[in-house]
PDB file of C-alpha atoms in Angstrom:
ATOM      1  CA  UNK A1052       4.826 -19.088  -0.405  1.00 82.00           C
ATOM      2  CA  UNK A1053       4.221 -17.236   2.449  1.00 93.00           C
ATOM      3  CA  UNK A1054       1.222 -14.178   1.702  1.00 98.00           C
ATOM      4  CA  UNK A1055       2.372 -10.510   3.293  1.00 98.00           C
ATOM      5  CA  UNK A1056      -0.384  -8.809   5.005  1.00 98.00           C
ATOM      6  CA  UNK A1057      -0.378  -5.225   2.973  1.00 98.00           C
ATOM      7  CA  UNK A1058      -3.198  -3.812   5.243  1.00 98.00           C
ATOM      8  CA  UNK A1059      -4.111  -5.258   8.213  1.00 97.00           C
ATOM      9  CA  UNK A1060      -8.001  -5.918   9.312  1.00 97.00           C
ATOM     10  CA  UNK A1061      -9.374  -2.606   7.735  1.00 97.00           C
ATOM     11  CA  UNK A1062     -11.982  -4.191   5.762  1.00 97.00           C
ATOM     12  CA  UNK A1063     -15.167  -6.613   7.303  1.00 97.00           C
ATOM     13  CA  UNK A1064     -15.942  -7.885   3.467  1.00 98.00           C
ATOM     14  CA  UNK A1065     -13.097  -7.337   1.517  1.00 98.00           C
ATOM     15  CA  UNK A1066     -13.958  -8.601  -2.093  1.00 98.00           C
ATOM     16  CA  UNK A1067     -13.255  -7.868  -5.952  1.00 98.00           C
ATOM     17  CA  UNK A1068      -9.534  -6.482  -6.107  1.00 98.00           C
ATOM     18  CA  UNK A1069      -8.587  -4.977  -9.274  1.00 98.00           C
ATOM     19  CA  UNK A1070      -5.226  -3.431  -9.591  1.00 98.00           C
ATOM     20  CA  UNK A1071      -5.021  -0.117 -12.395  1.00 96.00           C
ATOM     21  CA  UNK A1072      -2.390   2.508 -13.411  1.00 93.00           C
ATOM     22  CA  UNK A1073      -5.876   4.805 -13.746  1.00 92.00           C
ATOM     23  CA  UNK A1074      -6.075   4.819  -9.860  1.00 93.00           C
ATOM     24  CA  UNK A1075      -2.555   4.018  -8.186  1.00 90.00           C
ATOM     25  CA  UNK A1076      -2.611   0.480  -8.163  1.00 92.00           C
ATOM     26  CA  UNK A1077      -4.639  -2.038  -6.290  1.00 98.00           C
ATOM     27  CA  UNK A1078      -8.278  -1.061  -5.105  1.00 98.00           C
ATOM     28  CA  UNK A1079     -10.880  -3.374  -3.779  1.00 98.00           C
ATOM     29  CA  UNK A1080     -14.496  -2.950  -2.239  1.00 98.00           C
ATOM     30  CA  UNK A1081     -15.677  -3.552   1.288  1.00 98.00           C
ATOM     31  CA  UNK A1082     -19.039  -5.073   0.633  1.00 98.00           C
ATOM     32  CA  UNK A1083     -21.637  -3.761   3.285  1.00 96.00           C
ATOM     33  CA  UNK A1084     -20.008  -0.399   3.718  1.00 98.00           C
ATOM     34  CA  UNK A1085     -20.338   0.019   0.141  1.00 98.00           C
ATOM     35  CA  UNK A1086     -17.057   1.332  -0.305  1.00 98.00           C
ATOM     36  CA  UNK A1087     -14.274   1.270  -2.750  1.00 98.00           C
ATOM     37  CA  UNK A1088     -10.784   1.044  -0.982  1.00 98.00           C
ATOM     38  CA  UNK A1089      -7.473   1.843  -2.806  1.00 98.00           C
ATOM     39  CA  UNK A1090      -3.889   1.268  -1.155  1.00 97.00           C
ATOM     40  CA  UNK A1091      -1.330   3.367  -2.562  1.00 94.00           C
ATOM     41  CA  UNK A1092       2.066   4.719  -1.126  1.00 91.00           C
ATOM     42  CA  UNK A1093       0.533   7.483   0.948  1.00 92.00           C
ATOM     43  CA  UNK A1094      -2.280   5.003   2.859  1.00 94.00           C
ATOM     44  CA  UNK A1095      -5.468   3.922   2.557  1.00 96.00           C
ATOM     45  CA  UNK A1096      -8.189   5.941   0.662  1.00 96.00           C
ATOM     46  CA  UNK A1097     -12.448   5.013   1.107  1.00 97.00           C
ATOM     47  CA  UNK A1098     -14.556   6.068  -1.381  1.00 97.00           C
ATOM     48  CA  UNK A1099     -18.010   5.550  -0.397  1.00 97.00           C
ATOM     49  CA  UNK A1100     -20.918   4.730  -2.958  1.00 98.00           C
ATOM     50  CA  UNK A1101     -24.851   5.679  -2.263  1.00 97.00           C
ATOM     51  CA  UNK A1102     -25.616   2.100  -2.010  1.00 98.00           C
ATOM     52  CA  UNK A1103     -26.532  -0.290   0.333  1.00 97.00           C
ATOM     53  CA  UNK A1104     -23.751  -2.792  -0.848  1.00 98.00           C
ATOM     54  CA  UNK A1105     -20.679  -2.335  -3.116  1.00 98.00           C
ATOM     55  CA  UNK A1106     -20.378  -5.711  -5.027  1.00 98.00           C
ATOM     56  CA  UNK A1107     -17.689  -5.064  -7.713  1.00 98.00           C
ATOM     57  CA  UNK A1108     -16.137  -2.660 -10.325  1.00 97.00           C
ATOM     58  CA  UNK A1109     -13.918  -1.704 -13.456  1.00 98.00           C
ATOM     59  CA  UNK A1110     -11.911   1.224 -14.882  1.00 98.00           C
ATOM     60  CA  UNK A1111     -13.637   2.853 -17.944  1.00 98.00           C
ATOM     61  CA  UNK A1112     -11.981   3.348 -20.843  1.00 97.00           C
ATOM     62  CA  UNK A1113     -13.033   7.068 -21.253  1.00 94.00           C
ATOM     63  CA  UNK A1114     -11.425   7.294 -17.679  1.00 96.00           C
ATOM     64  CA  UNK A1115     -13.095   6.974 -14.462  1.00 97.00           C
ATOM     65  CA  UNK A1116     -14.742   3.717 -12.913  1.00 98.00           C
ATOM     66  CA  UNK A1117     -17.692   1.898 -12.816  1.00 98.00           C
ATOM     67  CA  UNK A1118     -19.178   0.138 -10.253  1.00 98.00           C
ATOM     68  CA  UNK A1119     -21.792  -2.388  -9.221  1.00 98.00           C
ATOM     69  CA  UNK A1120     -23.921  -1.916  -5.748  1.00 98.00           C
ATOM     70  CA  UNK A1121     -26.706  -3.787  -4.286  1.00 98.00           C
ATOM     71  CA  UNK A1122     -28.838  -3.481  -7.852  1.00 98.00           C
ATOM     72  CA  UNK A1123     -27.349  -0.277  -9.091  1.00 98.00           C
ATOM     73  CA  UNK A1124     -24.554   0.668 -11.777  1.00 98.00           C
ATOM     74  CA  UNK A1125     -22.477   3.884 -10.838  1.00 98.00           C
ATOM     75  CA  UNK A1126     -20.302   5.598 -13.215  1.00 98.00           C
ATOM     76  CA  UNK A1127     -17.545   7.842 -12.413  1.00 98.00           C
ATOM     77  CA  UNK A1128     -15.954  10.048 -14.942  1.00 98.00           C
ATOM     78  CA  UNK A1129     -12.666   9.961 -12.434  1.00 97.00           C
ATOM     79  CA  UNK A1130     -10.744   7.581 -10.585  1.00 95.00           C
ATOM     80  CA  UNK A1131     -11.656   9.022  -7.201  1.00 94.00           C
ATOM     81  CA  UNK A1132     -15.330   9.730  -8.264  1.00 94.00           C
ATOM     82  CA  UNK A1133     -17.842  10.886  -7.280  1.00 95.00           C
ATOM     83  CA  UNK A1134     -19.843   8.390  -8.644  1.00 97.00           C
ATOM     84  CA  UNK A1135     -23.566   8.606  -9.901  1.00 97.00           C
ATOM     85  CA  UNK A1136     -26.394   6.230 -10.182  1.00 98.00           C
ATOM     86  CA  UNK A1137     -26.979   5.340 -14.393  1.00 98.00           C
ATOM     87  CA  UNK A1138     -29.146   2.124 -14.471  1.00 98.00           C
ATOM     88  CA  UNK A1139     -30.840   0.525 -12.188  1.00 98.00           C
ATOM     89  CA  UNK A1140     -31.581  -3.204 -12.392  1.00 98.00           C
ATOM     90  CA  UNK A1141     -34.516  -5.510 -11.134  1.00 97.00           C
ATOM     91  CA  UNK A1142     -33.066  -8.434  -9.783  1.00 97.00           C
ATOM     92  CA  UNK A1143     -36.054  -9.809  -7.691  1.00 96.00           C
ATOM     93  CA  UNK A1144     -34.571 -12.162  -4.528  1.00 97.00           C
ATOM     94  CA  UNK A1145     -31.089 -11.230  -5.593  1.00 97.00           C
ATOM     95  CA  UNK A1146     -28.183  -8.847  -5.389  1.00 98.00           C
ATOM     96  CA  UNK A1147     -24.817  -8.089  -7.570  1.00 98.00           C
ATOM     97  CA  UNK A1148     -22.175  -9.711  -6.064  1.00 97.00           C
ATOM     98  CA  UNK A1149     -19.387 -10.390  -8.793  1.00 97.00           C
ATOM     99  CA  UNK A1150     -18.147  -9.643 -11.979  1.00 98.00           C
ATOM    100  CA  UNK A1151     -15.455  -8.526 -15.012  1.00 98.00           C
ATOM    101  CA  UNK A1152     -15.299  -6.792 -18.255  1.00 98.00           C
ATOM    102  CA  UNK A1153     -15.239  -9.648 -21.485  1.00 97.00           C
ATOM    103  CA  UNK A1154     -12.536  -9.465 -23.858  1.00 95.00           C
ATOM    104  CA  UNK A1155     -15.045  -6.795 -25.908  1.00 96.00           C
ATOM    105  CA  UNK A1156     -15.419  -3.771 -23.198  1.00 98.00           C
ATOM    106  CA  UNK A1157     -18.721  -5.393 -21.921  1.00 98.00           C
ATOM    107  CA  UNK A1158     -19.776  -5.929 -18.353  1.00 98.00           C
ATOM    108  CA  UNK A1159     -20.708  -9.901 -16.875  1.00 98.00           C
ATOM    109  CA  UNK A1160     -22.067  -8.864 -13.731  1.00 98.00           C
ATOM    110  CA  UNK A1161     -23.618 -11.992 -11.540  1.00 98.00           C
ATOM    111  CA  UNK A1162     -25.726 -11.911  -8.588  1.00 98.00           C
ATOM    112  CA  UNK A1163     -26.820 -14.218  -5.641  1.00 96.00           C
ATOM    113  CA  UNK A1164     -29.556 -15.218  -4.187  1.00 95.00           C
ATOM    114  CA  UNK A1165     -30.949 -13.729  -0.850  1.00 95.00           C
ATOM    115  CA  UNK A1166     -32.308 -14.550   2.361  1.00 90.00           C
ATOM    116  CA  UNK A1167     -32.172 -18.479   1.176  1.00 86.00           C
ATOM    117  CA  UNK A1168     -34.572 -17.908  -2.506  1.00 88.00           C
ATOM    118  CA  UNK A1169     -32.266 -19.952  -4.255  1.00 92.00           C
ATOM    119  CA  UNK A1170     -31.107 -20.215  -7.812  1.00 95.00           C
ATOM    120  CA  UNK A1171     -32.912 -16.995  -8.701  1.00 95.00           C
ATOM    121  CA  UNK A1172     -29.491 -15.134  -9.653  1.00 96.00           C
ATOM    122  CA  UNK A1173     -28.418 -14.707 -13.200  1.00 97.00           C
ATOM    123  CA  UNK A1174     -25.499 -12.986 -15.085  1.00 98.00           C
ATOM    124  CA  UNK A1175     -26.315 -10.330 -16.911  1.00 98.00           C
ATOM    125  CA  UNK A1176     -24.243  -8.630 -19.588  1.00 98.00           C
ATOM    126  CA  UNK A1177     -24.201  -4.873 -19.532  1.00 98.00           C
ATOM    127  CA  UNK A1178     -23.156  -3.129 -22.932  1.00 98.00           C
ATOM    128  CA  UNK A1179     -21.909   0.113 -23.417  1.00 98.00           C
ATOM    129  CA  UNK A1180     -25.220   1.422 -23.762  1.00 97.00           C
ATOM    130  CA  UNK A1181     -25.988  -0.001 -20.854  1.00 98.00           C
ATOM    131  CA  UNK A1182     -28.522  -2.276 -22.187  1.00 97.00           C
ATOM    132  CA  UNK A1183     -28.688  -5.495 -20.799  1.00 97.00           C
ATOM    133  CA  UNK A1184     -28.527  -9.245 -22.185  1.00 97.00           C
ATOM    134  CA  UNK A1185     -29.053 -12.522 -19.702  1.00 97.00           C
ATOM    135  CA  UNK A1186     -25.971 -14.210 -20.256  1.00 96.00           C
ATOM    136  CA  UNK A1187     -26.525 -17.276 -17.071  1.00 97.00           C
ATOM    137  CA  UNK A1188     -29.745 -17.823 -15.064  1.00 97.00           C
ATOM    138  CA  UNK A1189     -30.620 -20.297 -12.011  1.00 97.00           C
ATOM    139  CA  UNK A1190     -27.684 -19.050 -10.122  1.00 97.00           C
ATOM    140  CA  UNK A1191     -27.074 -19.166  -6.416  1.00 97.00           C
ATOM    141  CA  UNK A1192     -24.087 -17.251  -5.794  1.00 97.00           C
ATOM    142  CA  UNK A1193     -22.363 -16.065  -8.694  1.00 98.00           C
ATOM    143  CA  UNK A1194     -18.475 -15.343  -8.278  1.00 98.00           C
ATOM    144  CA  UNK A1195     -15.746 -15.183  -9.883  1.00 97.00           C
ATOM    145  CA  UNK A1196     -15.508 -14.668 -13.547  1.00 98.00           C
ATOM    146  CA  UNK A1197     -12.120 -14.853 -16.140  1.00 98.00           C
ATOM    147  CA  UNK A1198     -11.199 -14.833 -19.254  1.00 98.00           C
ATOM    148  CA  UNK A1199      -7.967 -16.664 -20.857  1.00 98.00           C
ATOM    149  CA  UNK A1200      -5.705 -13.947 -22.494  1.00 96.00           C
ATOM    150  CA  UNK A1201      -6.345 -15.238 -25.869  1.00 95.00           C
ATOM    151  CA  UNK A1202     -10.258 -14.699 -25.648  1.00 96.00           C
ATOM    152  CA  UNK A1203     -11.092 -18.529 -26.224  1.00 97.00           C
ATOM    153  CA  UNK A1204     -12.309 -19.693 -23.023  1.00 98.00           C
ATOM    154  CA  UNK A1205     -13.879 -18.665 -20.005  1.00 98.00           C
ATOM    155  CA  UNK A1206     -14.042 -19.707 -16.214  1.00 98.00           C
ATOM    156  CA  UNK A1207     -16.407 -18.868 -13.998  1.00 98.00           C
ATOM    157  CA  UNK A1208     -17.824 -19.761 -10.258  1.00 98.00           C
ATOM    158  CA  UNK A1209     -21.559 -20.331  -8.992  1.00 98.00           C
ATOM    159  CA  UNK A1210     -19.993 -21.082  -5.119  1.00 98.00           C
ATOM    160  CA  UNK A1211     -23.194 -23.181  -4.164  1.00 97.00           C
ATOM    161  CA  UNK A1212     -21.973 -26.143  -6.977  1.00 97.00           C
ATOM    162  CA  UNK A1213     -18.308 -26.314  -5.290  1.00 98.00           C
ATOM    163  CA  UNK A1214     -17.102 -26.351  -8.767  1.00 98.00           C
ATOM    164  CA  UNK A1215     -15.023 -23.782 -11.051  1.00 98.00           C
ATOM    165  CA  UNK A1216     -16.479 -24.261 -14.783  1.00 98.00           C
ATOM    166  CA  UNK A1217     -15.488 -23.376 -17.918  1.00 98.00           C
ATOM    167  CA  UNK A1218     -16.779 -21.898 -20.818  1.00 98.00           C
ATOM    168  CA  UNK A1219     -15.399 -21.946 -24.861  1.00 98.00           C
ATOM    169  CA  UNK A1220     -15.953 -18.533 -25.996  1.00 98.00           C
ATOM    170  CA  UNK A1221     -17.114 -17.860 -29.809  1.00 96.00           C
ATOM    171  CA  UNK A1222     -17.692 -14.718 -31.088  1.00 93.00           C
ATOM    172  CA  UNK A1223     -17.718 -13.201 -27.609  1.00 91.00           C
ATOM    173  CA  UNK A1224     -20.734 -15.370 -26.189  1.00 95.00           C
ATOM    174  CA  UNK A1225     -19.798 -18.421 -23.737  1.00 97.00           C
ATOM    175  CA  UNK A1226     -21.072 -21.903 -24.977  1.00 98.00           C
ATOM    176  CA  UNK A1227     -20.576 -25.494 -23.605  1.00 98.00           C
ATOM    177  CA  UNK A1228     -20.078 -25.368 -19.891  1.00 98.00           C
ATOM    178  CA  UNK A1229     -18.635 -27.849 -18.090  1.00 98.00           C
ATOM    179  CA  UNK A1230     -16.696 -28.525 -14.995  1.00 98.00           C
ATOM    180  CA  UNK A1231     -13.117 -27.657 -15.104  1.00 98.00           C
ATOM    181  CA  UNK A1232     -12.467 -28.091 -11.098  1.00 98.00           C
ATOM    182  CA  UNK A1233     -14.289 -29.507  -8.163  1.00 98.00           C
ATOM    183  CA  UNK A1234     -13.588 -28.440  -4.690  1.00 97.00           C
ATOM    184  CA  UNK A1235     -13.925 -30.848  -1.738  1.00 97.00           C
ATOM    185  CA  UNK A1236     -16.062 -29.471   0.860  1.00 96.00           C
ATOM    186  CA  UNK A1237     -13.517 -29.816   3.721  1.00 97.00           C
ATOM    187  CA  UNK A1238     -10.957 -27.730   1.593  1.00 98.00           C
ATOM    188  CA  UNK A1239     -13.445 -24.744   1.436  1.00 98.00           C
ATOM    189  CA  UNK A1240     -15.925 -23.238  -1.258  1.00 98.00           C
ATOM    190  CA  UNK A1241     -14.906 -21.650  -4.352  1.00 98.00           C
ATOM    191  CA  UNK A1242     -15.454 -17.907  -4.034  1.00 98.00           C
ATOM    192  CA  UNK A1243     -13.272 -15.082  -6.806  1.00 98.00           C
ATOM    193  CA  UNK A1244     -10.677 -15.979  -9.365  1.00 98.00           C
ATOM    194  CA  UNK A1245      -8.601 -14.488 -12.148  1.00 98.00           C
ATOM    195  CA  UNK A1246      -6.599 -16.221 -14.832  1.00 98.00           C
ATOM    196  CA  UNK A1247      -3.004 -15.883 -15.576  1.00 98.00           C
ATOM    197  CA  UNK A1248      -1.594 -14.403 -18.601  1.00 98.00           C
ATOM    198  CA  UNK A1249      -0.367 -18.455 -18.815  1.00 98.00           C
ATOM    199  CA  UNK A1250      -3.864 -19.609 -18.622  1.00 98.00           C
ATOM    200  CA  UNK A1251      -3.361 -20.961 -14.840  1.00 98.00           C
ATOM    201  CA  UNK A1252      -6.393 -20.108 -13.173  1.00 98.00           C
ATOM    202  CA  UNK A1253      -6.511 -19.021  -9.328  1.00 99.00           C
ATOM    203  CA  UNK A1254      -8.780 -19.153  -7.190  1.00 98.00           C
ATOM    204  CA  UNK A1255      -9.810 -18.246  -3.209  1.00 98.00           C
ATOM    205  CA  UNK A1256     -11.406 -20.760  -1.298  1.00 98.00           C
ATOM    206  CA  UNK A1257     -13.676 -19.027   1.018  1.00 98.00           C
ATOM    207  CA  UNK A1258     -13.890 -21.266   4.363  1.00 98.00           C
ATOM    208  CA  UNK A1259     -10.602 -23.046   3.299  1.00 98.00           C
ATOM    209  CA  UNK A1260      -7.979 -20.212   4.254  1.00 98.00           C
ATOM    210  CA  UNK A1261      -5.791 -20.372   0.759  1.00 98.00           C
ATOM    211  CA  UNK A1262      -5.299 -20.025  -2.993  1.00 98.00           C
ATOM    212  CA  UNK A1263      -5.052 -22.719  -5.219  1.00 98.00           C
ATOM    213  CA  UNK A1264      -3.888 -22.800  -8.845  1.00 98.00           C
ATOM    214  CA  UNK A1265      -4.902 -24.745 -11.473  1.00 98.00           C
ATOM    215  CA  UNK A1266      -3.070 -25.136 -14.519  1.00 98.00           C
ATOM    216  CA  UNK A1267      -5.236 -25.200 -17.982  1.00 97.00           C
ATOM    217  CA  UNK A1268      -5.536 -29.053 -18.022  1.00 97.00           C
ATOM    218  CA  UNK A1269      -7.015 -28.760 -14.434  1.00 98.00           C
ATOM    219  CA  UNK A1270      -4.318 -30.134 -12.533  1.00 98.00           C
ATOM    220  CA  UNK A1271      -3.142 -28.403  -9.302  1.00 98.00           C
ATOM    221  CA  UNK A1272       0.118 -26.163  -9.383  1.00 98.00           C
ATOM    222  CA  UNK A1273       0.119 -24.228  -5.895  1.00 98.00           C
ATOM    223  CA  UNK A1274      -1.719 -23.798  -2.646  1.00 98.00           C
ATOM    224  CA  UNK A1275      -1.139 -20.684  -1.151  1.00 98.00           C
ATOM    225  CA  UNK A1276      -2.043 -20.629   2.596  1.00 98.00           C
ATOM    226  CA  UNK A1277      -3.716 -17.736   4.252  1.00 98.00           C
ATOM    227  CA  UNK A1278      -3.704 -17.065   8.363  1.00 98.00           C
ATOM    228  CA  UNK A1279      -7.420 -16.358   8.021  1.00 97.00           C
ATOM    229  CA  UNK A1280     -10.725 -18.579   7.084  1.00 97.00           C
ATOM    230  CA  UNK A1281     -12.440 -16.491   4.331  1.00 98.00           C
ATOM    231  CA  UNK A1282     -10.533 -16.295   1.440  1.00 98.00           C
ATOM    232  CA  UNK A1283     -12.931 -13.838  -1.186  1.00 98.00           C
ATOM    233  CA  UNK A1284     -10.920 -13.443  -3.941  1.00 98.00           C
ATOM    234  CA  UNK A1285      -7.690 -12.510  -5.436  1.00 98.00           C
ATOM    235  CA  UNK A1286      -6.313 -10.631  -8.835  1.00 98.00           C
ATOM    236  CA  UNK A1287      -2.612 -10.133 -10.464  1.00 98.00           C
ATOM    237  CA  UNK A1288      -0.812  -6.566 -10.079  1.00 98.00           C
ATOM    238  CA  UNK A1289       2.223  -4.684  -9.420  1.00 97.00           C
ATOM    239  CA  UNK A1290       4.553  -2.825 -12.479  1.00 95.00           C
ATOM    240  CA  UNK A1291       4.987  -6.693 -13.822  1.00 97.00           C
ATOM    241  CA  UNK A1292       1.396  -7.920 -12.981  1.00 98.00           C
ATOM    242  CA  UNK A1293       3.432 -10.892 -11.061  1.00 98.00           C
ATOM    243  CA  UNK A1294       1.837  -9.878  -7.681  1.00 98.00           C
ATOM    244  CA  UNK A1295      -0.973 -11.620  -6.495  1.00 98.00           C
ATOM    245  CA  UNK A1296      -3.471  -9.613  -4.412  1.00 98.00           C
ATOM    246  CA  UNK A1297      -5.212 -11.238  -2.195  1.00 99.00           C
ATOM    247  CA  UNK A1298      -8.806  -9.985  -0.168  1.00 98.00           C
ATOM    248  CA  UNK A1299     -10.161 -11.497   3.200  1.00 98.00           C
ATOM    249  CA  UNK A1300     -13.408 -11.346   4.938  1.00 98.00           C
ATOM    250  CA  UNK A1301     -14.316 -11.284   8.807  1.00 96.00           C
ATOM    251  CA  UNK A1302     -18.227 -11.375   7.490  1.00 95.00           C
ATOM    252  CA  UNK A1303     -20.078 -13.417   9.966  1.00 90.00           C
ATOM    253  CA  UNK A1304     -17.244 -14.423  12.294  1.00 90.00           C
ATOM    254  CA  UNK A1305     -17.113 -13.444  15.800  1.00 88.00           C
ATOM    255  CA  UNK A1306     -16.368 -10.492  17.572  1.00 81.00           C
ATOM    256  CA  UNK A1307     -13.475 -11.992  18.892  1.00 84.00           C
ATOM    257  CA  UNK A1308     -12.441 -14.342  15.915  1.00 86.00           C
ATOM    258  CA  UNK A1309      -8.900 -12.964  16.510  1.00 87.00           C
ATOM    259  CA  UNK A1310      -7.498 -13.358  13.567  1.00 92.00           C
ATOM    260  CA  UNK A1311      -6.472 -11.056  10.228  1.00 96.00           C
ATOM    261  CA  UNK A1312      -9.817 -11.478   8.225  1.00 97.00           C
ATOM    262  CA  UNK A1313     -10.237  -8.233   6.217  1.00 98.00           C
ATOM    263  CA  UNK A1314      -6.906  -8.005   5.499  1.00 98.00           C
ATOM    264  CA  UNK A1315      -5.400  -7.383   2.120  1.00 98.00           C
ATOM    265  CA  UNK A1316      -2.519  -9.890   1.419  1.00 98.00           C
ATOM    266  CA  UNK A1317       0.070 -10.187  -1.224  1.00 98.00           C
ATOM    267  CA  UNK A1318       2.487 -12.531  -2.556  1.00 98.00           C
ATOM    268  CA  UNK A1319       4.607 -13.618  -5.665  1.00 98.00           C
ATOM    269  CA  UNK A1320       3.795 -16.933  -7.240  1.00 98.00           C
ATOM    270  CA  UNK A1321       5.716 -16.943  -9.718  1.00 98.00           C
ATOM    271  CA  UNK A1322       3.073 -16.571 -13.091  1.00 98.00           C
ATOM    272  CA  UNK A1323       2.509 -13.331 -13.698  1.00 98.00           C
ATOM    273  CA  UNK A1324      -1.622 -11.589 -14.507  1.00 98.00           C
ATOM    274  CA  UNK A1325      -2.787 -10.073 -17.304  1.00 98.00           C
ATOM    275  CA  UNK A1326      -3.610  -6.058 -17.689  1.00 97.00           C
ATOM    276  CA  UNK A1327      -7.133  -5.310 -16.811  1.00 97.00           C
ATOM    277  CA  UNK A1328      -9.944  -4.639 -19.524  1.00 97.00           C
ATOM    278  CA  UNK A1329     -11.544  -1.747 -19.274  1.00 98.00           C
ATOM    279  CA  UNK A1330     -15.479  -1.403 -19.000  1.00 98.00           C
ATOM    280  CA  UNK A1331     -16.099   0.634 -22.662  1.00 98.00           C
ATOM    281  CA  UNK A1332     -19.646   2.594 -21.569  1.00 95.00           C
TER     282      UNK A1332
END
C-alpha cells in the first residue's frame, strides 16, 4: 500500500483528522497555528481559533463543531465557525492534546505534560453541560483514543509508555486497562489511532514513518509506510469510510529536513471506518 499525498507540506503539526458530511469531508488541525484545516474539492480552507494551540475537535450534533485549544473548549454553531470560547479548564503543567466523543455524545479530551513536568496530564470527560469528570490521571502524553463499534471496549495511547491499551467499557465508563500492543522503540512511538468498523485498530507511529494495524487479538495485519518521520495520526473517510486519512508533522525537524512532513496522505487498506460520533453539548 502505497499512501497518496492529498496536500502537500501545508501543515507544520498536522494532527487529529476527522472526516464529516457536516463540513465537506476530511478536516484536521495544525497544532501551533491553532487552526482547523478542511480539504474539499475547491482547496484548502484555515479556520483559525483564538488560541494559542488547536489540539483536537468534533462535529456537534445540533450542528457546528467543537474544539479543544491549549486549555480552552470552543463551540461553533456552524461548520465554518466562528467559534467562541465556553469553558475554560485548569490543567496546571499541561495542555489538550487529543481526544474523541464516547459512544454517549460525551467528550474524552487528554492532555500532556509540558516543558518536561511529567505525568501531570489526565483525561477529562466533558458532558453536554460541559461539566467535567476525571476519567485518567498521571498521564504524560495522552493520544489517541477509540472506541470499538459495538461500545464494549476501548483503546487508548499515553505515547511516553510505547504501548496502545485497552479498556472494557461498562455502562459507558472504561475499567480494567491493560496492554493490548507494545511498540519497539526503534519502530517509533505510538502517537493517534482510530478503530475499524471490524475492530482492527490503527495506529501512527510518530518517529517510525508508517501505520500499523492490529487486529482485535493484537496481532499485526498491515504496515503502511509513509515518506516522512512523524506519523501523528490517522482516521477512516470517504462516501464508504474505506479511506484512511493520514496527518504528518515537520514539528521540530529542520529547516531543511526535505521531506513531505505536514502533508495529508491517503490510502485504501482495505477495512473500512466507522461514522463519526458527534459531540452532544
Amino acid at each position: 500500500m502505497t499512501p497518496e499525498n492529498l496536500t502537500g507540506p501545508i501543515c507544520v503539526h498536522a494532527e487529529a483528522p476527522v472526516w464529516s458530511p457536516s463540513w465537506g469531508g476530511i478536516r484536521w488541525v495544525d497544532g501551533e497555528a491553532a487552526d482547523l484545516v478542511t480539504l474539499r474539492d475547491d482547496g484548502i480552507h484555515r479556520l483559525h481559533l483564538d488560541d494559542d494551540y488547536a489540539a483536537f475537535f468534533r462535529p456537534r450534533a445540533a450542528g457546528g463543531f467543537v474544539a479543544l485549544g491549549a486549555r480552552s473548549l470552543h463551540l461553533s454553531d456552524t461548520a465554518d465557525g466562528p467559534a467562541r470560547i465556553a469553558a475554560t479548564f485548569d490543567l496546571g503543567q499541561a495542555r489538550f492534546n487529543d481526544g474523541t466523543v464516547d459512544t454517549h455524545g460525551r467528550l474524552l479530551a487528554g492532555s500532556m505534560a509540558l516543558d518536561d513536568a511529567g505525568a501531570v496530564g489526565r483525561v477529562l470527560r466533558i458532558g453536554a453541560d460541559l461539566g467535567t469528570t476525571e476519567v485518567l490521571s498521571g498521564v504524560e502524553v495522552s493520544n489517541g483514543i477509540g472506541f470499538t463499534s459495538d461500545g464494549a471496549r476501548a483503546y487508548y495511547v499515553d505515547t511516553a509508555t510505547g504501548r496502545v491499551d485497552v479498556f472494557d467499557v461498562i455502562d459507558g465508563d472504561l475499567h480494567d486497562r491493560r496492554g493490548f500492543v507494545s511498540i519497539p522503540e526503534d519502530l517509533g512511538s505510538p502517537d493517534g489511532l482510530t478503530v475499524a468498523a471490524d475492530g482492527s485498530v490503527w495506529v501512527a507511529l510518530w518517529g517510525g514513518s508508517a501505520v500499523h494495524g492490529y487486529a482485535a487479538d493484537g496481532s499485526q495485519i498491515a504496515r503502511i509506510e509513509l515518506p516522512v518521520p512523524q506519523v501523528s495520526a490517522c482516521t477512516f473517510g470517504g462516501d464508504d469510510l474505506g479511506t484512511l486519512f493520514i496527518t504528518t508533522s515537520a514539528q521540530g525537524l529542520d529547516a531543511d529536513h526535505g521531506t513531505e512532513a505536514g502533508s495529508l496522505f491517503a490510502v485504501r487498506p482495505g477495512v473500512s471506518g466507522q461514522a463519526v460520533v458527534p459531540f452532544a453539548g
